[in-house]
XYZ file of C-alpha atoms in Angstrom:
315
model
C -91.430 269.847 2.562
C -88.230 269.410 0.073
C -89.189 270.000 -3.407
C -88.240 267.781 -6.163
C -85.141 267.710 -8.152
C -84.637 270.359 -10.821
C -84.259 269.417 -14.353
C -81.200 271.753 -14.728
C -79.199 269.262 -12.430
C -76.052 267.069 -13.133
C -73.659 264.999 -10.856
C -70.160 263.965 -11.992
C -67.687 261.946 -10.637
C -63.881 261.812 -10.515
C -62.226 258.387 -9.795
C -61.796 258.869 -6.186
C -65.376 257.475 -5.113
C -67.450 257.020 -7.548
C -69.276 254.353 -5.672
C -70.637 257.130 -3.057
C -71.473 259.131 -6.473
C -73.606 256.408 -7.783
C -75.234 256.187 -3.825
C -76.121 260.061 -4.077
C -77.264 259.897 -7.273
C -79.568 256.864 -6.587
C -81.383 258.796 -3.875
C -81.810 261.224 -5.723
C -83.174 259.491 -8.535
C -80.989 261.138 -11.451
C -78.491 259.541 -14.025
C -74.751 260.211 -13.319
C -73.035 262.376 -15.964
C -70.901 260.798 -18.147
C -67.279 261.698 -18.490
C -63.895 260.150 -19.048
C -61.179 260.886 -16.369
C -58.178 259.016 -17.243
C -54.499 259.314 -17.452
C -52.095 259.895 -19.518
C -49.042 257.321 -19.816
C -46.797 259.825 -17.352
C -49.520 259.999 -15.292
C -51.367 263.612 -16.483
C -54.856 263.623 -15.992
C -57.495 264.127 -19.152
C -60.779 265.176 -18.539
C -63.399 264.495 -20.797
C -67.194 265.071 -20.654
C -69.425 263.033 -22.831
C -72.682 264.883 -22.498
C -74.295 268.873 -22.858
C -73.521 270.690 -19.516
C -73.918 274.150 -21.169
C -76.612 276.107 -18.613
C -76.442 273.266 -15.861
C -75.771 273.347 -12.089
C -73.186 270.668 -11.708
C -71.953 269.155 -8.717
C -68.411 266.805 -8.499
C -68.270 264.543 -6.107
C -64.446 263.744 -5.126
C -62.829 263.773 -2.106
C -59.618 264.443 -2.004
C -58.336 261.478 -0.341
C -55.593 259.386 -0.770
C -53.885 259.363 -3.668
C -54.828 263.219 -2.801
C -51.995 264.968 -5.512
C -54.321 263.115 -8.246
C -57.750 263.570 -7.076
C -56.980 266.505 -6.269
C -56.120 267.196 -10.020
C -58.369 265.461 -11.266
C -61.234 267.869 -9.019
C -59.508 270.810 -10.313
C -59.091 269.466 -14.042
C -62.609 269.039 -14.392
C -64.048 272.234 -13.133
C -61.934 273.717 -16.030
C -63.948 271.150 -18.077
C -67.412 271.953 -17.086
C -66.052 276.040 -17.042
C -65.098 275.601 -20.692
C -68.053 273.726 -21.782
C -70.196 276.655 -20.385
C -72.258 275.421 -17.349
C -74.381 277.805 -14.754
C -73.269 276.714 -12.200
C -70.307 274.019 -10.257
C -70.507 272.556 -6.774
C -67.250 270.688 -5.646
C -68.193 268.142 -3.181
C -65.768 267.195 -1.194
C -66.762 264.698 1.539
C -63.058 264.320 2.898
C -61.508 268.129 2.451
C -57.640 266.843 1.594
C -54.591 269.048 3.349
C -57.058 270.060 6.335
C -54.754 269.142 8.556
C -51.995 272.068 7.741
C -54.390 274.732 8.168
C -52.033 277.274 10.277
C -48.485 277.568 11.456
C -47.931 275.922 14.559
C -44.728 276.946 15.185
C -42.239 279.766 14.046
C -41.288 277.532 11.475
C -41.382 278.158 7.628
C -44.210 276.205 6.480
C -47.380 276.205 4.070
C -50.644 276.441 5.056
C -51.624 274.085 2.404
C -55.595 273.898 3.295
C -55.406 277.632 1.933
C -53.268 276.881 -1.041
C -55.956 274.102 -1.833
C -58.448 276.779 -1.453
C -56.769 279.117 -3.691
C -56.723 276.354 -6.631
C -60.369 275.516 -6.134
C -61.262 279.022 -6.863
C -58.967 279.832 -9.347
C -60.198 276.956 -11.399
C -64.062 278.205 -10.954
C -65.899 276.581 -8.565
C -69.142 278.860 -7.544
C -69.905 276.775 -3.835
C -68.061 274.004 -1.768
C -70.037 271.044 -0.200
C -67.739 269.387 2.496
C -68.139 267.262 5.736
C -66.525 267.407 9.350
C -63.624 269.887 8.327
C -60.208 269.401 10.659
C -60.543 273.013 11.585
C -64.011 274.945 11.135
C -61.690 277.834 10.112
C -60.666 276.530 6.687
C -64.587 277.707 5.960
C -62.896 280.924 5.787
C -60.000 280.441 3.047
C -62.750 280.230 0.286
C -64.304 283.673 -0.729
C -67.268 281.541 -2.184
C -70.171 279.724 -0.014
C -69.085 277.076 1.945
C -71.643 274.374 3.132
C -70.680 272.058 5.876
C -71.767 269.255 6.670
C -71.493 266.933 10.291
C -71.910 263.359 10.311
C -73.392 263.049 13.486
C -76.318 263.277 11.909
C -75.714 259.930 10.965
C -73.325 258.968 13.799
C -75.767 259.774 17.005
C -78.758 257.707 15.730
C -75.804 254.802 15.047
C -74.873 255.246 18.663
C -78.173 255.322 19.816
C -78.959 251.490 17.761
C -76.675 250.086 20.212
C -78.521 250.971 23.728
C -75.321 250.824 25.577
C -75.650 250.721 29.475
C -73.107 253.099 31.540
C -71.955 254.848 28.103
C -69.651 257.504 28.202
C -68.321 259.519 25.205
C -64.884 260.639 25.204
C -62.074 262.619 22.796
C -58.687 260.688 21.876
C -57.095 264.483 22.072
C -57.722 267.834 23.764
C -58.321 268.885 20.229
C -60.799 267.275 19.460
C -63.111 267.896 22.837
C -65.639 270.505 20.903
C -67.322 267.490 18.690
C -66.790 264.648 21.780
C -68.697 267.763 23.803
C -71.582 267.948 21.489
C -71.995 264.104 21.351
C -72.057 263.742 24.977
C -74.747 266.738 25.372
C -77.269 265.154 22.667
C -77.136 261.796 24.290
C -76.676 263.456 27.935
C -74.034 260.960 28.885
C -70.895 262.091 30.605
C -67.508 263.286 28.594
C -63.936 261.814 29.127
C -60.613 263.294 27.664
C -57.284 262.051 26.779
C -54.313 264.001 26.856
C -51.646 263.134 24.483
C -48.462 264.541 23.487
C -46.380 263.720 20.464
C -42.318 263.397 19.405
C -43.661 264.015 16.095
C -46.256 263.624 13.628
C -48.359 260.546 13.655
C -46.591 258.858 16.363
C -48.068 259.276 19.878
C -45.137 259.505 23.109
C -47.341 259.595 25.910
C -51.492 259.433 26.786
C -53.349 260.146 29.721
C -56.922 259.768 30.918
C -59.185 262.997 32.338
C -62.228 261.367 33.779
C -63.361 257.987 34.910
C -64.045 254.909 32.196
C -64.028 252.236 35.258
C -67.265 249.938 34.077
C -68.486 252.037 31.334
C -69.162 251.395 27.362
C -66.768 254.266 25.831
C -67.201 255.448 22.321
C -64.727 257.380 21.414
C -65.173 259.794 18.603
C -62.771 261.697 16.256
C -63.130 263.400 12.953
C -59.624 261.705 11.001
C -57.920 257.873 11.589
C -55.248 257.937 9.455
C -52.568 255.631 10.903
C -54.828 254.568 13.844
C -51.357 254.654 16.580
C -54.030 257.373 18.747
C -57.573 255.949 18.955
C -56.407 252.633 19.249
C -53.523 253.424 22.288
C -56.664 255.310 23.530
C -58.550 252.245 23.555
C -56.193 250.057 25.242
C -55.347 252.526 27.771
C -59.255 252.677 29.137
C -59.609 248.885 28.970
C -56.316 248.513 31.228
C -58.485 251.931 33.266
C -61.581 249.025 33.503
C -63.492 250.010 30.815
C -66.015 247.092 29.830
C -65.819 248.206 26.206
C -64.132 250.640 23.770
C -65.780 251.509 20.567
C -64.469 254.317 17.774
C -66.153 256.786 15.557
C -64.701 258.712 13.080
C -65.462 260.610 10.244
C -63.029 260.181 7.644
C -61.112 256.626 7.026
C -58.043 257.665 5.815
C -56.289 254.430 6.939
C -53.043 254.617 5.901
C -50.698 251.550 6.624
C -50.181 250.379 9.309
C -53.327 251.768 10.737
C -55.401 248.545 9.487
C -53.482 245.845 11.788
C -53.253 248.106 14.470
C -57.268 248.242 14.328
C -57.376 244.542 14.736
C -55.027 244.186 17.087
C -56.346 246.172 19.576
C -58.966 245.709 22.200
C -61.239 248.312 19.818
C -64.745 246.665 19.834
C -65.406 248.108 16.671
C -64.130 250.996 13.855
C -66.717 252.921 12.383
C -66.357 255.706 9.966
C -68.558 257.371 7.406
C -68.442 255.920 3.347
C -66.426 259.734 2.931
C -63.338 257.761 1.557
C -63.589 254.164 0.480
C -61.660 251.362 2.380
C -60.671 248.057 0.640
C -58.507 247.030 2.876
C -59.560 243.607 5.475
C -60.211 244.218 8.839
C -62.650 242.839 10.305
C -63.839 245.531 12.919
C -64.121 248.359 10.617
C -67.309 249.447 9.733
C -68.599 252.407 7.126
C -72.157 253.913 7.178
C -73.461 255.709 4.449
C -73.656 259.365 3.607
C -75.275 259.468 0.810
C -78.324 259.883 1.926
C -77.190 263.182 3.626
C -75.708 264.450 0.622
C -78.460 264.270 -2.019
C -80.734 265.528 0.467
C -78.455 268.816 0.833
C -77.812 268.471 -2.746
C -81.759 268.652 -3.389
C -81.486 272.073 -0.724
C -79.269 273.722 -2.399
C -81.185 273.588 -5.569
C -84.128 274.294 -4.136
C -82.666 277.130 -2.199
C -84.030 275.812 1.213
C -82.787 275.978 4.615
C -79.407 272.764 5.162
C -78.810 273.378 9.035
C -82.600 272.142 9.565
C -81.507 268.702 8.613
C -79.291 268.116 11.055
C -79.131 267.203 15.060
């Protein structure tokens, strides 16, 4: 049985999502701290904290999501804060891990491997743990020298996909890449897997797709970890209705949603758009749908504390 709360813990939040702050800090029945993040008038961010941290295990909740330069900042600004003003102990929790994506070289080309820079910065500012969800690549676990706990929203995906008792379902992958996490779906709910090969001219812009598997008469889901501008899932989603698919619904982790990814969303024979509350969406569309984490989160929060076991929580 999970103990209770200690008294020696503290949540913060940056601006990025302070709502999902104030949904973790509900559950887990604790005040958030107070601080003032704001800006400068050229844009610098100030950090400052408006309450005794000194001997307190803190946790920051802020994902680095879009505008990711500032959060980002504003993450590393005020573990120099809470450093400074002497606490035990800092957790950055970072639902939506900004720069995953450019976590190797792909090619013989000079380029960053930015997910390891971002890494580098965490660290060097003096963060003690990370607490992230649904990383691009499990590997970037490994840029930190510091524990790493991650997190997998299936634990709140597979019960969502259960809810909907769809006949003939089959789960499938909008990319080869991303075949591991369609793989472990489809064994949980023991319901067949489908793939879609895809190749691109460039980044974010999709030249060709095809199918591996059949989708004639079945309820797909597909399921991916990042929708940013939304030109894969939903070309994925027409291309199995025009296969004689009866429906095509998407999950994904992390609703990045950048423009035009919104209209494409509606405009496409998508049933539905779900994603996780990891980065909050304002925009309107009408088929996009967000399920809470926060649940998940204080409960790992209220682990780590306690020093009890986090992989027994999940499916």
């Amino acid at each position: 049985m999970v103990q209770m709360v200690p008294d020696s813990l503290m949540v913060f939040s940056g601006n990025a999502n302070p709502k999902l702050a104030q949904a973790v800090v509900q559950h887990l029945n604790i005040p958030l701290g107070r601080a003032t993040v704001s800006r400068f008038s050229d844009g610098e961010v100030q950090v400052e904290l408006n309450e005794n941290v000194r001997g307190r295990d803190v946790f920051i909740i802020q994902p680095t999501c879009q505008p990711t330069n500032d959060n980002l900042m504003e993450l590393v600004i005020m573990v120099d804060a809470l450093r400074r003003a002497s606490a035990a102990r800092i957790t950055a929790v970072i639902p939506y891990y900004g720069y995953a994506r450019q976590d190797r070289r792909p090619r013989s080309t000079r380029v960053a491997i930015s997910a390891k820079v971002v890494a580098n910065m965490l660290q060097a500012a003096g963060i003690d743990r990370v607490l992230t969800m649904d990383l691009h690549a499990d590997q970037i676990q490994g840029f930190f020298n510091i524990p790493v706990d991650h997190l997998y929203a299936s634990a709140v995906f597979l019960p969502y996909i259960q809810s909907l008792k769809l006949d003939e379902l089959v789960i499938a992958t909008p990319d080869v890449g991303g075949s591991k996490r369609a793989s472990t779906f489809s064994k949980y709910l023991g319901v067949p897997l489908v793939l879609c090969n895809k190749s691109r001219e460039k980044a974010n812009e999709v030249a060709s797709m095809q199918i591996i598997g059949d989708v004639k008469g079945k309820n797909v889901v597909l399921i991916d970890d990042i929708v940013d501008t939304a030109g894969t899932i939903t070309k994925a989603a027409n291309i199995m209705l025009e296969a004689g698919a009866n429906s095509v619904r998407a999950i994904a982790s992390h609703c990045v949603m950048s423009d035009p990814a919104s209209f494409r969303v509606q405009e496409s024979g998508l049933t539905e758009m779900v994603f996780t509350d990891s980065i909050p969406y304002s925009k309107k569309c009408a088929k996009v749908k967000q399920l809470s984490i926060a649940d998940m989160f204080a409960e790992t929060i209220k682990r780590v504390m306690n020093n009890e076991s986090i992989s027994s929580q999940y499916i």
